[in-house]
Coordinates of C-alpha atoms in Angstrom, one line a residue:
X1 CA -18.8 60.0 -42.1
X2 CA -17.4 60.8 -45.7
X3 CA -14.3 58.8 -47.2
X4 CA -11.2 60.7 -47.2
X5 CA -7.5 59.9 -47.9
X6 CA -6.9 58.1 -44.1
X7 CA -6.5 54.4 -44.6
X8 CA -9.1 52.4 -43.4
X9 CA -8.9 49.5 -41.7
X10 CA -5.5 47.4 -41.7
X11 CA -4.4 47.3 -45.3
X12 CA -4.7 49.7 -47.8
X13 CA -7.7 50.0 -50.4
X14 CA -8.3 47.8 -53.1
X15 CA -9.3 50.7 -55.5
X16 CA -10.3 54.5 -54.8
X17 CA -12.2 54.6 -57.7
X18 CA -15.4 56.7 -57.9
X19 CA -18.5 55.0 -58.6
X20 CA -19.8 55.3 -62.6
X21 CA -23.4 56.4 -63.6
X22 CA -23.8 52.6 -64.0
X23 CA -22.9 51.6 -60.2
X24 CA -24.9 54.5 -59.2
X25 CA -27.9 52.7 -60.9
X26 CA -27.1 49.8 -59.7
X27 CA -27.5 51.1 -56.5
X28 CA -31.0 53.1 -56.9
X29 CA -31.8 50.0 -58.6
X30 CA -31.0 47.5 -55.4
X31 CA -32.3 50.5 -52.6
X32 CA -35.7 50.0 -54.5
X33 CA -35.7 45.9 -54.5
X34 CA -35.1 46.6 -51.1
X35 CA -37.9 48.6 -49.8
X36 CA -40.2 46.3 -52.4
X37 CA -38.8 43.2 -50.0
X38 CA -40.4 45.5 -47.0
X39 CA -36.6 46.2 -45.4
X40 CA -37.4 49.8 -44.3
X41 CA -39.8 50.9 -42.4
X42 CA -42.1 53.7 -42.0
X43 CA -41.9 57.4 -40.7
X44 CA -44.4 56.7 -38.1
X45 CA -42.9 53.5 -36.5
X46 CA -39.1 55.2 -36.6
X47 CA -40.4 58.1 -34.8
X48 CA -42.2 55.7 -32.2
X49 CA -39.5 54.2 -31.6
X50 CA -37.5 57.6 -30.7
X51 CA -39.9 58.8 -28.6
X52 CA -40.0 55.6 -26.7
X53 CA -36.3 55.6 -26.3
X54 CA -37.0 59.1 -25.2
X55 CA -39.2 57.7 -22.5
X56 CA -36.5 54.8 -21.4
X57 CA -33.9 57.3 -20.7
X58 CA -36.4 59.0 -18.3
X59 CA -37.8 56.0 -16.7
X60 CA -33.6 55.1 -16.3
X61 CA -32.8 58.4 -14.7
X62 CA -35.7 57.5 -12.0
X63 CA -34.4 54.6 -11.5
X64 CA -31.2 55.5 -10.3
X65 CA -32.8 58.2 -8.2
X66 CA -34.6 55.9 -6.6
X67 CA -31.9 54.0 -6.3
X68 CA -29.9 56.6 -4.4
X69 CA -32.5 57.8 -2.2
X70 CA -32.1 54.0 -0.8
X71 CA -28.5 54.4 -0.4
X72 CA -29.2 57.3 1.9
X73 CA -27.2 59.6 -0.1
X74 CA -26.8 63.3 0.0
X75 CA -29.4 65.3 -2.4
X76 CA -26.8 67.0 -4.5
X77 CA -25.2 62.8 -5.0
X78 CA -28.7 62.3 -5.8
X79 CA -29.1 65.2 -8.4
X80 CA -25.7 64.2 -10.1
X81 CA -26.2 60.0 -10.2
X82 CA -27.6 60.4 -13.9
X83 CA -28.2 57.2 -15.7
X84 CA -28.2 56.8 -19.1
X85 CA -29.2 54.5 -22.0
X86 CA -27.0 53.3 -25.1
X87 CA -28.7 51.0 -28.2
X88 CA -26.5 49.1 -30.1
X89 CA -27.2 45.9 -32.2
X90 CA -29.3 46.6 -35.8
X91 CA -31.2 49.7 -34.4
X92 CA -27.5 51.1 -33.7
X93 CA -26.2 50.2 -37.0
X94 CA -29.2 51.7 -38.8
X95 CA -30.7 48.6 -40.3
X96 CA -33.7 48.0 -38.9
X97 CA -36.5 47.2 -40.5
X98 CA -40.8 46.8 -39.9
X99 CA -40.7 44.4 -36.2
X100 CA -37.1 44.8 -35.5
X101 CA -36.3 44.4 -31.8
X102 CA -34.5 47.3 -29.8
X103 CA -31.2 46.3 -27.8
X104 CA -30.9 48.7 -25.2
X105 CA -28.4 48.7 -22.5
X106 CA -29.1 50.9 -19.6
X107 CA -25.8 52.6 -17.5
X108 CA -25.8 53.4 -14.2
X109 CA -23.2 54.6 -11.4
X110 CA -21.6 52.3 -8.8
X111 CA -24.0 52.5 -6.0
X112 CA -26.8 51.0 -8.1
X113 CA -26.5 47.2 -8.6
X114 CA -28.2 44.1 -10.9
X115 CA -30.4 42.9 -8.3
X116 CA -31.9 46.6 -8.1
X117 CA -32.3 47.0 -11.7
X118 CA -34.7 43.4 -11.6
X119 CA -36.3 44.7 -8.3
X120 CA -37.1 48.4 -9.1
X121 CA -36.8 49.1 -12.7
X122 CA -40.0 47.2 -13.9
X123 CA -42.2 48.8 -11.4
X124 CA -40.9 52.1 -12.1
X125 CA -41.5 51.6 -15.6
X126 CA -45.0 50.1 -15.3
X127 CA -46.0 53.7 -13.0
X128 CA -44.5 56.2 -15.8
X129 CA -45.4 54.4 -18.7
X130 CA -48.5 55.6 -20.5
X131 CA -51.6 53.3 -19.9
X132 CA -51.8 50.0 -22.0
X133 CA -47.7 50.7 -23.2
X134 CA -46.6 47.4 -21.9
X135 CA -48.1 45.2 -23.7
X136 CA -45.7 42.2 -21.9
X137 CA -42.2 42.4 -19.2
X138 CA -40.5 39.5 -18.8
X139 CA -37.3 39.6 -16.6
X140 CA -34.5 36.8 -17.3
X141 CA -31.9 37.4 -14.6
X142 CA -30.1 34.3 -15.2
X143 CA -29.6 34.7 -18.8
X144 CA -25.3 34.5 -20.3
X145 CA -26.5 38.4 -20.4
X146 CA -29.1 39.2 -17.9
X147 CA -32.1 41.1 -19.1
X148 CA -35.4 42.6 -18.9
X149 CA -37.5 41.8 -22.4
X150 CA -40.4 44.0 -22.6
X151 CA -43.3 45.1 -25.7
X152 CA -43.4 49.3 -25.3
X153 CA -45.8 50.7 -27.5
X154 CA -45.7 48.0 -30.1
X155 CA -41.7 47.6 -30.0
X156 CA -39.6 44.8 -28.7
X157 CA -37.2 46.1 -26.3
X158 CA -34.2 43.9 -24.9
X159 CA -33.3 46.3 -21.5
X160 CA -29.5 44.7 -20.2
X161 CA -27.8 46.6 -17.2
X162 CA -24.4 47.8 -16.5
X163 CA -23.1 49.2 -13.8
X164 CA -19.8 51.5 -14.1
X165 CA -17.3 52.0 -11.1
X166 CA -18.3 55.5 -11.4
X167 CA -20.3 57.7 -8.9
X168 CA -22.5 59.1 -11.7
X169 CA -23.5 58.7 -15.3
X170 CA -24.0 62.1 -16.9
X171 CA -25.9 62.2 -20.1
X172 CA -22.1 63.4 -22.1
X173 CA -20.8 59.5 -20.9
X174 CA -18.6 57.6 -23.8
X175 CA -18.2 54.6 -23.8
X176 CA -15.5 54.8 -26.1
X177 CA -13.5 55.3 -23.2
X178 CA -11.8 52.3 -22.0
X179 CA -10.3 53.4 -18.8
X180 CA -14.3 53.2 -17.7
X181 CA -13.6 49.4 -17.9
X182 CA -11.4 49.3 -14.8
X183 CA -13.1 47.5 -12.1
X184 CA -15.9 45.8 -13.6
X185 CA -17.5 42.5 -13.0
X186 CA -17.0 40.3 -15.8
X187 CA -20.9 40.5 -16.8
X188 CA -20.7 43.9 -16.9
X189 CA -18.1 44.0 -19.5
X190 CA -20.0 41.3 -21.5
X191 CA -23.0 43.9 -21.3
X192 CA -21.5 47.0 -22.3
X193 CA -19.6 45.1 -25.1
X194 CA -22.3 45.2 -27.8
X195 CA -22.5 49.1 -27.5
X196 CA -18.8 49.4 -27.9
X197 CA -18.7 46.8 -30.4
X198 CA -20.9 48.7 -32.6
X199 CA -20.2 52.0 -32.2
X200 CA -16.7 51.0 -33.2
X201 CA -17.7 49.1 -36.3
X202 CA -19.7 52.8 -37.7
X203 CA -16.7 54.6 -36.9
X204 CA -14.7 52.2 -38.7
X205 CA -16.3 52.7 -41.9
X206 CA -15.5 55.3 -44.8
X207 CA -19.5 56.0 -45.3
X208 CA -22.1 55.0 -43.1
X209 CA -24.9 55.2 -45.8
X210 CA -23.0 52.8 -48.2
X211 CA -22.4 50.3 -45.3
X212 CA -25.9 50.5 -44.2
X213 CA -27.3 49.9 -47.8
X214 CA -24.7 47.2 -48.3
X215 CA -25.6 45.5 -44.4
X216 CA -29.0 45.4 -45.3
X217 CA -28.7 43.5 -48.8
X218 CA -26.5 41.1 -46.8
X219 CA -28.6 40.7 -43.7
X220 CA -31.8 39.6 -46.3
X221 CA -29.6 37.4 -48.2
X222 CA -28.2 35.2 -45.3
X223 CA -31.6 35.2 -43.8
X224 CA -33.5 33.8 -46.4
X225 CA -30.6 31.6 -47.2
X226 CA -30.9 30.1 -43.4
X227 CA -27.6 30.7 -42.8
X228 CA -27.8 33.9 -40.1
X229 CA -28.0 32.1 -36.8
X230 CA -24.7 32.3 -34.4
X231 CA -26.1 29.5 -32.0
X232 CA -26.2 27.1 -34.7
X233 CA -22.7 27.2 -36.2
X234 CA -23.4 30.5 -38.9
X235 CA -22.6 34.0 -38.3
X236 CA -24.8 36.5 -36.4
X237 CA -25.5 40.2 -37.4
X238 CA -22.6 41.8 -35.6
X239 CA -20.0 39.5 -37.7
X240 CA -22.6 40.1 -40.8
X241 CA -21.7 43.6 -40.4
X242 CA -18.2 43.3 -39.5
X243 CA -17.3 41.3 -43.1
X244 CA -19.6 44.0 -44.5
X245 CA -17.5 47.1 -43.2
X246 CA -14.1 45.1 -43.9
X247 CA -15.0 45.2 -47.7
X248 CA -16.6 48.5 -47.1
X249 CA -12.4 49.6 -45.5
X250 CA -11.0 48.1 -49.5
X251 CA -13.5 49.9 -51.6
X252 CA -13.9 53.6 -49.7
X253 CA -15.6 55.5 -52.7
X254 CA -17.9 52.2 -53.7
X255 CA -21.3 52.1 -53.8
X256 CA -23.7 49.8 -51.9
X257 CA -24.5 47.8 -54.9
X258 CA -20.4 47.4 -55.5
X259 CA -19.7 46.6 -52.3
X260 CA -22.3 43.6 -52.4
X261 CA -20.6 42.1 -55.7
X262 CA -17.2 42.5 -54.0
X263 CA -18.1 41.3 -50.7
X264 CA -19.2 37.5 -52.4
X265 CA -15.8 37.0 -54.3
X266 CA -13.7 38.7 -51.3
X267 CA -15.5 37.0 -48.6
X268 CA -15.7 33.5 -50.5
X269 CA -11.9 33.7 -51.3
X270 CA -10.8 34.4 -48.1
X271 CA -7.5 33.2 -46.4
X272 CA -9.1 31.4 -43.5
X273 CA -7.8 31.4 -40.4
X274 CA -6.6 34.4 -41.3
X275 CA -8.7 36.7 -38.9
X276 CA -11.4 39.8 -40.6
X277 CA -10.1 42.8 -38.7
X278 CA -11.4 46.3 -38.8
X279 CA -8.4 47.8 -36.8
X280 CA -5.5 46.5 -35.1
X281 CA -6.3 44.3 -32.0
X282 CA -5.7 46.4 -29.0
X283 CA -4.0 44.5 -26.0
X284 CA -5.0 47.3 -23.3
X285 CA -4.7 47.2 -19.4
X286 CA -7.2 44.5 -18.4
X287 CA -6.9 41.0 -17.2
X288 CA -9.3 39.9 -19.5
X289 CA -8.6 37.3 -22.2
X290 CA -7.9 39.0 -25.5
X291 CA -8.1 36.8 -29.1
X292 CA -4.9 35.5 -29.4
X293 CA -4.3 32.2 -31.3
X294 CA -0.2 32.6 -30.5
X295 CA -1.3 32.2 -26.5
X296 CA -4.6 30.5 -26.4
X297 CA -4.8 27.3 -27.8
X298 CA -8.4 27.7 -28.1
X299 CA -8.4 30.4 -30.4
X300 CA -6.4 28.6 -33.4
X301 CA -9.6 26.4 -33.9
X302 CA -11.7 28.8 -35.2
X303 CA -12.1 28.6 -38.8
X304 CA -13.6 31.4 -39.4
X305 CA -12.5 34.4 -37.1
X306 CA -14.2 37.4 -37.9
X307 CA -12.3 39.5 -34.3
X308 CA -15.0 42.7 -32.6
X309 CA -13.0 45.8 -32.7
X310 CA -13.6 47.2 -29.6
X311 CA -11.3 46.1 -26.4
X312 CA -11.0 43.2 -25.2
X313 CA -11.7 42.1 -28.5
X314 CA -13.3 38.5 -29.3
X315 CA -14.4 36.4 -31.9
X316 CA -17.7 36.6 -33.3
X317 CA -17.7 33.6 -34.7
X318 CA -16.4 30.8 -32.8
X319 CA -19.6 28.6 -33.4
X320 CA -18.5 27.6 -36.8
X321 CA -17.9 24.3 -37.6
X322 CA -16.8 22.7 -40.6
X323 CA -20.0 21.6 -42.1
X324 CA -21.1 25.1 -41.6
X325 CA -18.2 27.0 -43.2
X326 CA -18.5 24.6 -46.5
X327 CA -21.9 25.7 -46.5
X328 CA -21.1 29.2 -46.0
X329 CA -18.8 29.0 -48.7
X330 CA -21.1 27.4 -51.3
X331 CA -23.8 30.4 -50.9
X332 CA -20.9 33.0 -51.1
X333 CA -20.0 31.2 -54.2
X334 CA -23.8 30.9 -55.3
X335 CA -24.2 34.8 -54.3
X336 CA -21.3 36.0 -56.3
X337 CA -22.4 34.0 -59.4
X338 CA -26.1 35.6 -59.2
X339 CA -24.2 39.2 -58.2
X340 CA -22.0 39.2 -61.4
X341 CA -25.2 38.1 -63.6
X342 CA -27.3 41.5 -61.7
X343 CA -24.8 43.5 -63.3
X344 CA -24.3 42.2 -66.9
X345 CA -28.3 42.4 -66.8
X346 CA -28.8 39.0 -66.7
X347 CA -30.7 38.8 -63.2
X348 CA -32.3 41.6 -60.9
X349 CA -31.2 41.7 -57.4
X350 CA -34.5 39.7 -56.2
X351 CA -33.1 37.2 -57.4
X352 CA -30.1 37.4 -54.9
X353 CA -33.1 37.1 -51.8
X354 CA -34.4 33.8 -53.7
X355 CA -35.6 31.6 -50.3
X356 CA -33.2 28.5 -49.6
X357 CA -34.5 25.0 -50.6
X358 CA -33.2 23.6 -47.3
X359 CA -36.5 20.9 -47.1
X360 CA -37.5 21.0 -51.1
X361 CA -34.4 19.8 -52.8
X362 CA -31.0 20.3 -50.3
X363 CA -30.8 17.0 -49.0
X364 CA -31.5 13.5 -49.4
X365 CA -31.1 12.4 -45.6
X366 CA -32.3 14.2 -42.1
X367 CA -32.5 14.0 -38.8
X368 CA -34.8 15.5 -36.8
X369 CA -34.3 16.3 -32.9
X370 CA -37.1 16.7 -30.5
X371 CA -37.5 18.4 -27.5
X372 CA -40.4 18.2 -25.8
X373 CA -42.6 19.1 -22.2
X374 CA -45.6 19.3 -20.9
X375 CA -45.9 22.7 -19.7
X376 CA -45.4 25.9 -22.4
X377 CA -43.0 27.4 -19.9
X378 CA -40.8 24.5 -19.4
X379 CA -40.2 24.5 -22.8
X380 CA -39.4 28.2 -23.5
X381 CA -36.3 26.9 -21.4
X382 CA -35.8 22.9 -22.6
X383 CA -36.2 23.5 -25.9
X384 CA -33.0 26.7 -25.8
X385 CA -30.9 23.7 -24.0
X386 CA -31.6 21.7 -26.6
X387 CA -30.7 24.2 -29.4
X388 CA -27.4 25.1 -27.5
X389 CA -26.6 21.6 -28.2
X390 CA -27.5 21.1 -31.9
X391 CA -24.3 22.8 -32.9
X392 CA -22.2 20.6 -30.6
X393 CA -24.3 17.4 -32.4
X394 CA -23.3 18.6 -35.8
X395 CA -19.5 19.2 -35.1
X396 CA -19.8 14.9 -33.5
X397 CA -21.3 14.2 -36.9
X398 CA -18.6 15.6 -38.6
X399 CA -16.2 13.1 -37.4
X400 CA -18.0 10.3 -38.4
X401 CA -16.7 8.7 -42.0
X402 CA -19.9 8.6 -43.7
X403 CA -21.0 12.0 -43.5
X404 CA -19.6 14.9 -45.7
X405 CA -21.7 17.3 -44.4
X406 CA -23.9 18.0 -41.6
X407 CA -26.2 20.9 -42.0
X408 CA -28.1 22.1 -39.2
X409 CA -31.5 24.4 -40.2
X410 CA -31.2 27.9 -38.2
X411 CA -34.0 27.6 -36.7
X412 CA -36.3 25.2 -34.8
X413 CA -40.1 24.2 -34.9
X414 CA -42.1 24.9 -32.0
X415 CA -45.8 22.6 -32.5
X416 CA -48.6 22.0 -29.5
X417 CA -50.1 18.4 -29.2
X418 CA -52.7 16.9 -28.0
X419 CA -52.9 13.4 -26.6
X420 CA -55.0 10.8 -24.4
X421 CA -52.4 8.2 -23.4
X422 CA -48.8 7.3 -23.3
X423 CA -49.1 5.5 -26.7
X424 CA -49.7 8.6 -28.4
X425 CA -46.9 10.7 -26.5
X426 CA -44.7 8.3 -27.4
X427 CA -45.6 8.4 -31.4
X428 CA -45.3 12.8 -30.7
X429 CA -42.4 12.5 -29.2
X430 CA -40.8 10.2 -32.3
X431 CA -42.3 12.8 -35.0
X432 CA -45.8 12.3 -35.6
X433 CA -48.0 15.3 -36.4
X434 CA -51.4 14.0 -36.7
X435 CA -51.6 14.7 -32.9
X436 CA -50.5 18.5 -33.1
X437 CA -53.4 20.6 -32.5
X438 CA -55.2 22.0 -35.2
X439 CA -56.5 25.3 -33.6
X440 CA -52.8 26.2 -33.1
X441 CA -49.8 26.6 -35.9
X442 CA -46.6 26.0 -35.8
X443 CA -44.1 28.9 -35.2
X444 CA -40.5 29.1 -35.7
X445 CA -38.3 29.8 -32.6
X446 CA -37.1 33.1 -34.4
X447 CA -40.1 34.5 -34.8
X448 CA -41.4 33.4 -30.7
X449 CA -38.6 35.0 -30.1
X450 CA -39.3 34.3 -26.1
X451 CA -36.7 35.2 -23.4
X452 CA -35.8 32.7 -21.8
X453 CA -35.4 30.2 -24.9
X454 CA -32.8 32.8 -26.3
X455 CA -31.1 32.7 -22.6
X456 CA -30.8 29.4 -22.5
X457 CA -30.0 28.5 -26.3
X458 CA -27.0 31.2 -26.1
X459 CA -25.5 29.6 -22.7
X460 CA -27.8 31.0 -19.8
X461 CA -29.7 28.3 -19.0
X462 CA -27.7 25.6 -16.6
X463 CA -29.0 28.8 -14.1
X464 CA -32.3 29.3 -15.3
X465 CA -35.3 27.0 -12.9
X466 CA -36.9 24.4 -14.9
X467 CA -40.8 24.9 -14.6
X468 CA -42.7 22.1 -13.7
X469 CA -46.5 21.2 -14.5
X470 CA -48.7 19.9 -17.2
X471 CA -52.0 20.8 -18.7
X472 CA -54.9 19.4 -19.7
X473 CA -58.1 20.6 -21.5
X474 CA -61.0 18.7 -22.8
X475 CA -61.9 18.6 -26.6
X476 CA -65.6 17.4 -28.1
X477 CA -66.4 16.3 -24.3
X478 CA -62.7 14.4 -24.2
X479 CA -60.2 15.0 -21.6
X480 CA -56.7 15.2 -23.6
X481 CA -53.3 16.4 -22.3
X482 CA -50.8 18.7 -23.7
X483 CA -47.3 18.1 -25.2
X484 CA -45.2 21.2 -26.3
X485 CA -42.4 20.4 -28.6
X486 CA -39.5 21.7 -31.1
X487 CA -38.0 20.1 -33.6
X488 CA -34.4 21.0 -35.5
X489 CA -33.7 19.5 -38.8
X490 CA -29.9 19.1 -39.4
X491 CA -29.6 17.8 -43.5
X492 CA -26.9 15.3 -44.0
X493 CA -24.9 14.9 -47.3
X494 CA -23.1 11.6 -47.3
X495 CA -19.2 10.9 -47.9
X496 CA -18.8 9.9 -52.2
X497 CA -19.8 6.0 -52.5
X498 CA -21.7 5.8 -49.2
X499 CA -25.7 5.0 -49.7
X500 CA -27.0 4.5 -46.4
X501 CA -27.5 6.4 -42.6
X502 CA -29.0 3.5 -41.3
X503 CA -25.9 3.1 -38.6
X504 CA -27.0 6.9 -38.3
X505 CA -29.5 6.0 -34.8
X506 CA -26.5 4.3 -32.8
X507 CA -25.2 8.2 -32.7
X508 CA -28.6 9.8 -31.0
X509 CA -29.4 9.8 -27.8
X510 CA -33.4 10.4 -27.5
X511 CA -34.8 13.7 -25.7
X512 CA -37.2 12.8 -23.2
X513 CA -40.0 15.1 -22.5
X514 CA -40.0 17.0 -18.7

């Protein structure tokens, strides 16, 4: 969508101004850093990825004739009950890159409900599905969202479900329309959110190709800084892209490149708690709870409220704490600094994606916390517990008077152990790692990426069934047991004058193994 002379967003622009041969460079300049850093990817893997989309929407409109034919209804109810599918998340934005997952949510009419979609949409999708597609189907039903992760033809697919109090989903369906809200469950809503959300944020924008360009740069940068993780206290991708397209709304003619040197200095400077808003907050026709710090008490705590445009509108980013808005703030500041420098010349923009020094040189004090089990499966669900929990740790740390800051690292640790006796458990489960198995590395829980951790790390998993059983296996002739754990690292900077954490251990309770 090209700028034009509409206002964007809630104020007015900061500047109109045309981009010189100079930004333009800039911009060529920063596209080209950014393919180097391997942030598109190619031809071949876009198009597989519309033609198994393609595939989806067929597999969904068989569903929901299935569906119907159980319902007994009439052939020409049958021909009309449609079904379609919406993306929404980085593959809706346009931002995806080599690996990227797919969120899809699939929409179907009243007479088809959840506990169909976990009963008859995997083995619908197993029989239409080319041989060897599905690689691996997982279904979470329990999950905060409830969903179906699947590997189609080499792409991570998220499937959620939503059903409309509609009779029938025709192909043409909007979702911008809110009077299609009236009537849903209250999961429901929370599943067709993310398509709404985004499709808002793309409509919200003067040009879609400068926010994309822009988005990405961003999304690299707080990556590699470790500081994109919503569950642990920093913003996700949608409030990412939200600050994105608000500087996007002041700067309409801008180019990518200026709209990453503005987005530092605006960002950083920022009137917290004064909300990021892409569009007036709509108050609409539900009985849903709408942000509102003048009604809900709740709401006047976030310090950073970045608010989703689309109704009932939320905040993306009521995770943050204090520790990690200071940091946010220092890597704005840091960003801005190396930004300016990229355009006097003095640095190139792979400098801007320079990895964080989290473990080399960021703190002088860590904690560590360890979750561990004895059966792979129980910890895909113990250790996203745990990791819903690490945040809640950090703001109790907060309080304390010797600590200035409490940084939690995004992401946790996941090792395999091997040991004969509880002596050696023990020494695991308190950090030592000349136990872990040396066939075996150690993986990050981002790039797992397993089901039914993310359920239960983003608030699904007081529903989700523990597993229960051990293993054992037997190395050079020696039977030895198995311990799974994951470790999160939180970095503590101490008040000025203090010099010790020793009192530090009253604070921790220990995580015992299942």
């Amino acid at each position: 969508m090209a700028a034009s002379n509409r206002q964007w967003g809630v104020t007015p622009p900061i500047s109109t101004s045309l981009p010189t041969p100079a930004e333009l460079l800039a911009n060529d300049t920063l596209i080209s850093e950014l393919k180097r850093q391997n942030n598109f990817e190619g031809s071949d893997e876009t198009e597989r990825r519309k033609n198994t989309l393609h595939l989806i929407q067929e597999i969904t409109v068989e569903f929901v004739r299935h569906v119907s034919k159980l319902r007994n209804l009439s052939q020409a109810a049958i021909d009309a009950a449609g079904g379609k599918i919406f993306t929404f998340g980085s593959y809706r934005l346009g931002v995806y890159g080599p690996g990227s997952d797919i969120d899809t949510l699939v929409v179907v009419p009243k007479h088809v409900f959840r506990e169909d979609f976990f009963e008859h949409f995997p083995p619908i999708l197993e029989r239409i599905a080319p041989p060897g597609a599905i690689k691996e189907m997982t279904p979470v039903p329990d999950a905060y969202v409830p969903l179906i992760k699947l590997e189609f033809s080499g792409i991570s697919i998220d499937l959620i479900f939503a059903r409309l109090a509609v009779p029938s989903v025709p192909l043409t369906l909007n979702l911008k329309d809110t009077s299609l809200l009236r009537g849903l469950e209250e999961r429901d809503l929370r599943s067709l959110n993310g398509t709404r959300v985004t499709d808002e944020i793309l409509d919200l924008v003067p040009q879609q190709k400068t926010f994309r360009t822009a988005l990405r740069c961003i999304k690299l940068w707080a990556q590699r800084r470790a500081i994109y993780a919503n569950v642990m206290g920093f913003p996700g991708g949608v409030a990412w892209a939200m600050m994105v397209a608000r500087v996007c709304q002041l700067y309409p003619h801008a180019t990518g490149s200026v709209i990453i040197g503005k987005f530092f200095r605006i960002i950083g400077k920022w009137g917290w708690p004064q909300p990021i808003l892409l569009k007036t907050i709509e108050e609409g026709f539900l009985q849903v709870r709408v942000w509102n710090p003048k009604v809900y008490n709740g709401d006047r705590f976030h310090l950073m409220p970045i608010i989703t445009p689309a109704y009932p509108s939320m905040c993306a980013t009521h995770n943050i704490t204090m520790s990690t808005k200071e940091v946010i703030m220092r890597e704005l500041d840091r960003g801005g600094d190396i930004a300016d420098k990229i355009f006097t010349g003095q640095l190139q923009w792979k400098d801007l994606f320079a990895k964080h020094t989290f473990f080399d040189d960021g703190f002088k004090y860590y904690l560590s916390i360890i979750a561990a089990s004895r059966s792979k499966e129980a910890q895909h669900v113990w250790s996203g517990l745990v990791e819903s929990k690490v945040r809640l740790l950090v703001s109790n740390l907060e309080t304390q008077g010797p600590i200035q800051l409490a940084r939690p690292f995004n992401k946790g640790f996941d090792r395999v152990h091997h040991y004969r006796d509880e002596d050696e458990i023990e020494a695991v489960i308190s950090g030592e790692l000349k136990y872990q198995a040396k066939d075996i590395k150690t993986e990050t829980t981002d790039n797992v990426k397993d089901p039914k951790h993310t359920a239960a790390a983003e608030g699904g998993g007081d529903d989700i069934t523990m597993p229960v059983g051990g293993s054992e296996t037997s190395i050079n002739g020696e039977d030895m047991h198995t311990i799974y754990t994951t470790t999160y690292y939180i970095g503590i900077e101490l008040a000025q004058g203090r010099r010790t954490v020793s009192w530090a251990t009253r604070l921790l309770t220990v995580l015992r193994y299942n």
